[in-house]
Amino acid sequence: MLKFLKGVVGGSSTGIKDLPYNIGDPYPSAWGSWTHFRATSKDDGSPVSIFSLSGSNAQDGHLTAGRNGVKRLRTVRHPNILSFLHSTETETFDSSTSKVTIYIVTEPVMPLSEKIKELGLEGTQRDEYYAWGLHQIAKAVSFLNNDCKLVHGNVSLASVVVTQTLDWKLHAFDVLSEFDVNNEASTVPMLPYAWLVGAQYKPTELLNSDWAAIKKSPPWAIDSWGLGCLIYELFSGMKLGRTEELKNTASIPKSLLPDYQRLLSAMPSRRLNTSKLIENSEYFQNKLVDTIHFMEILNLKDSIEKDTFFRKLPNLAEQLPRQIVLKKLLPLLASALEFGSAAAPALTAVLKMGSWLSTDEFSAKVMPTIVKLFASNDRAIRVGLLQHIDQYGESLSSQIVDEQVYPHVATGFSDTSAFLRELTLKSMLVISPKLSQRTISGSLLKYLSKLQVDEEPAIRTNTTILLGNIASYLNEGTRKRVLINAFTARALRDTFSPARGAGIMALCATSSYYDITEIATRILPNVVVLTIDPDSDVRSKAFQAVDQFLQILKQYQEKENSGDTTGAAGGMPSIPANASLLGWAMSSLTLKGKPSEQASATLSVPLTSTSSNASSVMDTPSTAPVHEHSTSDFADQPVPESPTSTDGWGELENGIDEANEADKNGWDDIEPLEELKPSPALANIQAAQKRPVSQPALQPKQVASSQPKITAKVTKHDDDDLWDSIAAPAPRTASKPLNVKRAGTAGDDDLWNAIAAPAPVTRAQPLAAGRGRAKPASQSLGAQRKNRTS
């Protein structure tokens, strides 16, 4: 590189080998005597273009003009002018002859004629792309003529190149010169290298070398003529051979024809200024030009304009040339999103355009932007990323997900927005397979433990479904502790009936992870209770689950009888129905709002609708949490915790290595089924005998706390009451039954009334309004004294 820079400064070098670039194959065409090569940098392999011009000696006229072009290209900067990188001049000797070569290194470009053949556009898409390209070249010419007072003098198809983003850029500055109108006495020609330009491209005054007329004409006169030649070559598809061919306007679009004729006016003063062409031409008013122009000035637009534009862009992109969308619009959109100038709806357009790319191109062009967007604090951006994660989730590598994506996504688990919590939960179906065991055990399961007691019933339901789907990604110790406790201690006892149904389905879908003892002692006792659930769908799923687990037990028994004990230590294989159950759970997560064939649509309904519905449903007796225990439950069994409790699954970072680790978390076994218990009827009688007699001064709250919480719903059928055959008739009393919480039992249905002592006949008087220590009113003073003495 130092040798190369020395050659740039000194103007000479030892040869082409000192260039820090690898020169490849040349393009078939280039302007004038220049040769256009493909090349790459030796440092990083980035693509560049190299233009070379050779001469027999340093005084060659072509080399002199070439040096002028290098100087002009280095000093003139504009978005629509070829970007200059480096230049050098080398001299090589071969026997008695020498060869001087000028090299110009620029951004990677391609001749316009070659790019047109490569794209192969036709019809409206071709006209839109040509309009965009001509719009760019017209801006470059206008910049030279009106702002810099320079004359290019060589505008044609050969002097236009195309970048990798399909932008058109002007180059070939060998003829470029100042438009000197003040120095009329000067004898030096204004365009000293005009002899390099073909006669067919020269206007009449330049062809006749009428410099007086040229100086009297406007600065844009010569280049406006050249722009007309470019338009002819572009639409005719042929290189201009004679000036008379410009009169053939059959291929020129009708909307551009008036401007084309004004550009080629015989009088220089009447030729159309390129700046007016840009502002007033009807031809440049199309969807592609407007879309790209809006993106280029995006920072100047307000939020309403941005939102409207980006919402229309996905449909608009389908109507634009596909190559221009992928190579021009997509990079602009990705950059705008990354730096915050684009609104959240732009993400939808980026992902739609990215779906048209190959997998490798999508990973290289779109994924870096998406990964950076996960760190955004804009809630709308986060919602968009989570809603479309199934479109790009497969392209994310495990390392990127575990280290860069998940830490930002996990913040949504504790977000105040229920909608965002649900989207975060559902995204785990895509992200979980790419997480490490340390992240799953140390972070994800803790969040899921909290979501399973979320205030929103739909979130609790989907958490259970997710646990069933990611069970295969948990290690064996974690599965032993988490799955059964999560599905039985919480899901099957949830007050929301779809959550109970989801717990049953999750147990069935993960049946291969349970051994025989767990199925017989922990799963079946909890599932059988739900066969009398108030909800018919839950009952149906409970019967299916009972059949499935009984089938597993029967298979084990058959193996035991035949002497095959291979399944004694581990879980039995699931029956074929398992596949459909797991598929149902996955579809309920991914197809939001679409009813499943096996379950009601409430499992996948949006939170905005389920939150209010669930609260009203849970207030009704039909869906109250009365299905959790039957009358045959053990009397001394601990009361199960509410689904809205805040306990977790314990410390999950280190996995499960000890057999007693489950005793340290909130998922401890609730039913100690290993101990022998008396019969249900005897157990209830013994518990009733130990119950103290109710006192008359007890308040309803104290009565509820002294009674065990029996949450099973018992209907008033005398034939079905297990106490009818052994209990004495309840004494008649004038007192009203005490009101208890909804979670408890009603007075008329209380099984303890049959054997408990009768309540006192004295009625408790209602308290006076206000606090107990308030001064009593005078009119009720006598009554209160009477109550105290009594």
mmCIF file of N, CA and C in Angstrom, residues 264-315:
data_model
loop_
_atom_site.group_PDB
_atom_site.id
_atom_site.type_symbol
_atom_site.label_atom_id
_atom_site.label_comp_id
_atom_site.label_asym_id
_atom_site.label_seq_id
_atom_site.Cartn_x
_atom_site.Cartn_y
_atom_site.Cartn_z
ATOM 1 N N LEU A 264 -32.961 18.487 -28.198
ATOM 2 C CA LEU A 264 -32.227 18.441 -29.464
ATOM 3 C C LEU A 264 -32.592 19.612 -30.373
ATOM 4 N N SER A 265 -32.978 20.731 -29.777
ATOM 5 C CA SER A 265 -33.320 21.916 -30.588
ATOM 6 C C SER A 265 -32.103 22.385 -31.367
ATOM 7 N N ALA A 266 -32.344 22.865 -32.608
ATOM 8 C CA ALA A 266 -31.232 23.339 -33.457
ATOM 9 C C ALA A 266 -30.627 24.624 -32.910
ATOM 10 N N MET A 267 -31.416 25.396 -32.171
ATOM 11 C CA MET A 267 -30.912 26.633 -31.591
ATOM 12 C C MET A 267 -30.449 26.355 -30.152
ATOM 13 N N PRO A 268 -29.177 26.607 -29.866
ATOM 14 C CA PRO A 268 -28.663 26.301 -28.515
ATOM 15 C C PRO A 268 -29.416 27.016 -27.400
ATOM 16 N N SER A 269 -29.878 28.242 -27.645
ATOM 17 C CA SER A 269 -30.556 28.995 -26.583
ATOM 18 C C SER A 269 -31.919 28.419 -26.244
ATOM 19 N N ARG A 270 -32.505 27.625 -27.126
ATOM 20 C CA ARG A 270 -33.827 27.045 -26.889
ATOM 21 C C ARG A 270 -33.772 25.622 -26.322
ATOM 22 N N ARG A 271 -32.604 25.100 -26.151
ATOM 23 C CA ARG A 271 -32.506 23.740 -25.628
ATOM 24 C C ARG A 271 -32.927 23.715 -24.157
ATOM 25 N N LEU A 272 -33.552 22.621 -23.789
ATOM 26 C CA LEU A 272 -34.148 22.485 -22.460
ATOM 27 C C LEU A 272 -33.058 22.323 -21.414
ATOM 28 N N ASN A 273 -33.163 23.118 -20.343
ATOM 29 C CA ASN A 273 -32.247 22.972 -19.223
ATOM 30 C C ASN A 273 -32.552 21.659 -18.497
ATOM 31 N N THR A 274 -31.517 20.899 -18.146
ATOM 32 C CA THR A 274 -31.735 19.604 -17.502
ATOM 33 C C THR A 274 -32.442 19.752 -16.145
ATOM 34 N N SER A 275 -32.238 20.865 -15.470
ATOM 35 C CA SER A 275 -32.945 21.068 -14.196
ATOM 36 C C SER A 275 -34.450 21.193 -14.425
ATOM 37 N N LYS A 276 -34.862 21.835 -15.513
ATOM 38 C CA LYS A 276 -36.289 21.933 -15.851
ATOM 39 C C LYS A 276 -36.836 20.579 -16.268
ATOM 40 N N LEU A 277 -35.982 19.803 -16.909
ATOM 41 C CA LEU A 277 -36.410 18.453 -17.300
ATOM 42 C C LEU A 277 -36.756 17.628 -16.060
ATOM 43 N N ILE A 278 -35.958 17.737 -15.029
ATOM 44 C CA ILE A 278 -36.202 16.970 -13.801
ATOM 45 C C ILE A 278 -37.484 17.425 -13.118
ATOM 46 N N GLU A 279 -37.734 18.735 -13.114
ATOM 47 C CA GLU A 279 -38.864 19.271 -12.359
ATOM 48 C C GLU A 279 -40.189 19.101 -13.068
ATOM 49 N N ASN A 280 -40.198 19.219 -14.393
ATOM 50 C CA ASN A 280 -41.467 19.346 -15.118
ATOM 51 C C ASN A 280 -41.825 18.162 -15.991
ATOM 52 N N SER A 281 -40.908 17.261 -16.234
ATOM 53 C CA SER A 281 -41.207 16.182 -17.172
ATOM 54 C C SER A 281 -42.221 15.212 -16.580
ATOM 55 N N GLU A 282 -43.226 14.917 -17.363
ATOM 56 C CA GLU A 282 -44.258 13.965 -16.952
ATOM 57 C C GLU A 282 -43.713 12.540 -16.900
ATOM 58 N N TYR A 283 -42.665 12.292 -17.676
ATOM 59 C CA TYR A 283 -42.127 10.939 -17.784
ATOM 60 C C TYR A 283 -41.545 10.452 -16.450
ATOM 61 N N PHE A 284 -41.044 11.350 -15.634
ATOM 62 C CA PHE A 284 -40.418 10.957 -14.386
ATOM 63 C C PHE A 284 -41.412 10.758 -13.251
ATOM 64 N N GLN A 285 -42.673 10.911 -13.525
ATOM 65 C CA GLN A 285 -43.692 10.748 -12.488
ATOM 66 C C GLN A 285 -44.258 9.330 -12.554
ATOM 67 N N ASN A 286 -43.574 8.391 -11.894
ATOM 68 C CA ASN A 286 -44.044 7.007 -11.832
ATOM 69 C C ASN A 286 -43.767 6.441 -10.447
ATOM 70 N N LYS A 287 -44.245 5.237 -10.213
ATOM 71 C CA LYS A 287 -44.181 4.646 -8.868
ATOM 72 C C LYS A 287 -42.748 4.406 -8.408
ATOM 73 N N LEU A 288 -41.892 3.941 -9.299
ATOM 74 C CA LEU A 288 -40.521 3.635 -8.887
ATOM 75 C C LEU A 288 -39.758 4.901 -8.510
ATOM 76 N N VAL A 289 -39.863 5.925 -9.339
ATOM 77 C CA VAL A 289 -39.159 7.179 -9.056
ATOM 78 C C VAL A 289 -39.677 7.798 -7.759
ATOM 79 N N ASP A 290 -40.994 7.810 -7.587
ATOM 80 C CA ASP A 290 -41.562 8.395 -6.369
ATOM 81 C C ASP A 290 -41.153 7.616 -5.115
ATOM 82 N N THR A 291 -41.120 6.281 -5.214
ATOM 83 C CA THR A 291 -40.779 5.458 -4.055
ATOM 84 C C THR A 291 -39.324 5.678 -3.633
ATOM 85 N N ILE A 292 -38.412 5.613 -4.600
ATOM 86 C CA ILE A 292 -37.001 5.787 -4.260
ATOM 87 C C ILE A 292 -36.732 7.215 -3.786
ATOM 88 N N HIS A 293 -37.390 8.178 -4.405
ATOM 89 C CA HIS A 293 -37.201 9.565 -3.984
ATOM 90 C C HIS A 293 -37.687 9.769 -2.553
ATOM 91 N N PHE A 294 -38.801 9.146 -2.181
ATOM 92 C CA PHE A 294 -39.308 9.254 -0.812
ATOM 93 C C PHE A 294 -38.303 8.644 0.168
ATOM 94 N N MET A 295 -37.723 7.509 -0.177
ATOM 95 C CA MET A 295 -36.767 6.864 0.709
ATOM 96 C C MET A 295 -35.504 7.704 0.879
ATOM 97 N N GLU A 296 -35.092 8.394 -0.162
ATOM 98 C CA GLU A 296 -33.862 9.179 -0.079
ATOM 99 C C GLU A 296 -34.020 10.429 0.787
ATOM 100 N N ILE A 297 -35.238 10.932 0.901
ATOM 101 C CA ILE A 297 -35.475 12.114 1.738
ATOM 102 C C ILE A 297 -36.347 11.734 2.940
ATOM 103 N N LEU A 298 -36.182 10.514 3.423
ATOM 104 C CA LEU A 298 -37.037 10.001 4.494
ATOM 105 C C LEU A 298 -36.924 10.842 5.759
ATOM 106 N N ASN A 299 -35.757 11.336 6.055
ATOM 107 C CA ASN A 299 -35.566 12.115 7.280
ATOM 108 C C ASN A 299 -36.351 13.424 7.286
ATOM 109 N N LEU A 300 -36.771 13.864 6.118
ATOM 110 C CA LEU A 300 -37.525 15.117 6.030
ATOM 111 C C LEU A 300 -39.026 14.911 6.160
ATOM 112 N N LYS A 301 -39.472 13.674 6.217
ATOM 113 C CA LYS A 301 -40.897 13.376 6.281
ATOM 114 C C LYS A 301 -41.353 13.275 7.737
ATOM 115 N N ASP A 302 -42.631 13.619 7.967
ATOM 116 C CA ASP A 302 -43.174 13.494 9.316
ATOM 117 C C ASP A 302 -43.665 12.068 9.561
ATOM 118 N N SER A 303 -44.073 11.802 10.795
ATOM 119 C CA SER A 303 -44.439 10.443 11.186
ATOM 120 C C SER A 303 -45.672 9.936 10.453
ATOM 121 N N ILE A 304 -46.625 10.815 10.167
ATOM 122 C CA ILE A 304 -47.846 10.392 9.464
ATOM 123 C C ILE A 304 -47.514 9.964 8.038
ATOM 124 N N GLU A 305 -46.681 10.747 7.359
ATOM 125 C CA GLU A 305 -46.288 10.403 5.995
ATOM 126 C C GLU A 305 -45.504 9.088 5.965
ATOM 127 N N LYS A 306 -44.620 8.912 6.927
ATOM 128 C CA LYS A 306 -43.853 7.672 6.978
ATOM 129 C C LYS A 306 -44.766 6.476 7.198
ATOM 130 N N ASP A 307 -45.686 6.598 8.146
ATOM 131 C CA ASP A 307 -46.569 5.479 8.456
ATOM 132 C C ASP A 307 -47.422 5.099 7.253
ATOM 133 N N THR A 308 -47.960 6.096 6.568
ATOM 134 C CA THR A 308 -48.784 5.830 5.389
ATOM 135 C C THR A 308 -47.964 5.170 4.286
ATOM 136 N N PHE A 309 -46.750 5.654 4.079
ATOM 137 C CA PHE A 309 -45.897 5.119 3.021
ATOM 138 C C PHE A 309 -45.519 3.671 3.289
ATOM 139 N N PHE A 310 -45.095 3.368 4.504
ATOM 140 C CA PHE A 310 -44.617 2.022 4.795
ATOM 141 C C PHE A 310 -45.747 1.009 4.846
ATOM 142 N N ARG A 311 -46.960 1.441 5.126
ATOM 143 C CA ARG A 311 -48.080 0.504 5.103
ATOM 144 C C ARG A 311 -48.463 0.127 3.676
ATOM 145 N N LYS A 312 -48.222 1.012 2.725
ATOM 146 C CA LYS A 312 -48.517 0.714 1.321
ATOM 147 C C LYS A 312 -47.360 0.015 0.618
ATOM 148 N N LEU A 313 -46.165 0.095 1.192
ATOM 149 C CA LEU A 313 -44.970 -0.385 0.502
ATOM 150 C C LEU A 313 -44.987 -1.883 0.203
ATOM 151 N N PRO A 314 -45.432 -2.777 1.105
ATOM 152 C CA PRO A 314 -45.407 -4.206 0.762
ATOM 153 C C PRO A 314 -46.171 -4.541 -0.512
ATOM 154 N N ASN A 315 -47.354 -3.956 -0.699
ATOM 155 C CA ASN A 315 -48.109 -4.207 -1.925
ATOM 156 C C ASN A 315 -47.486 -3.498 -3.121
#
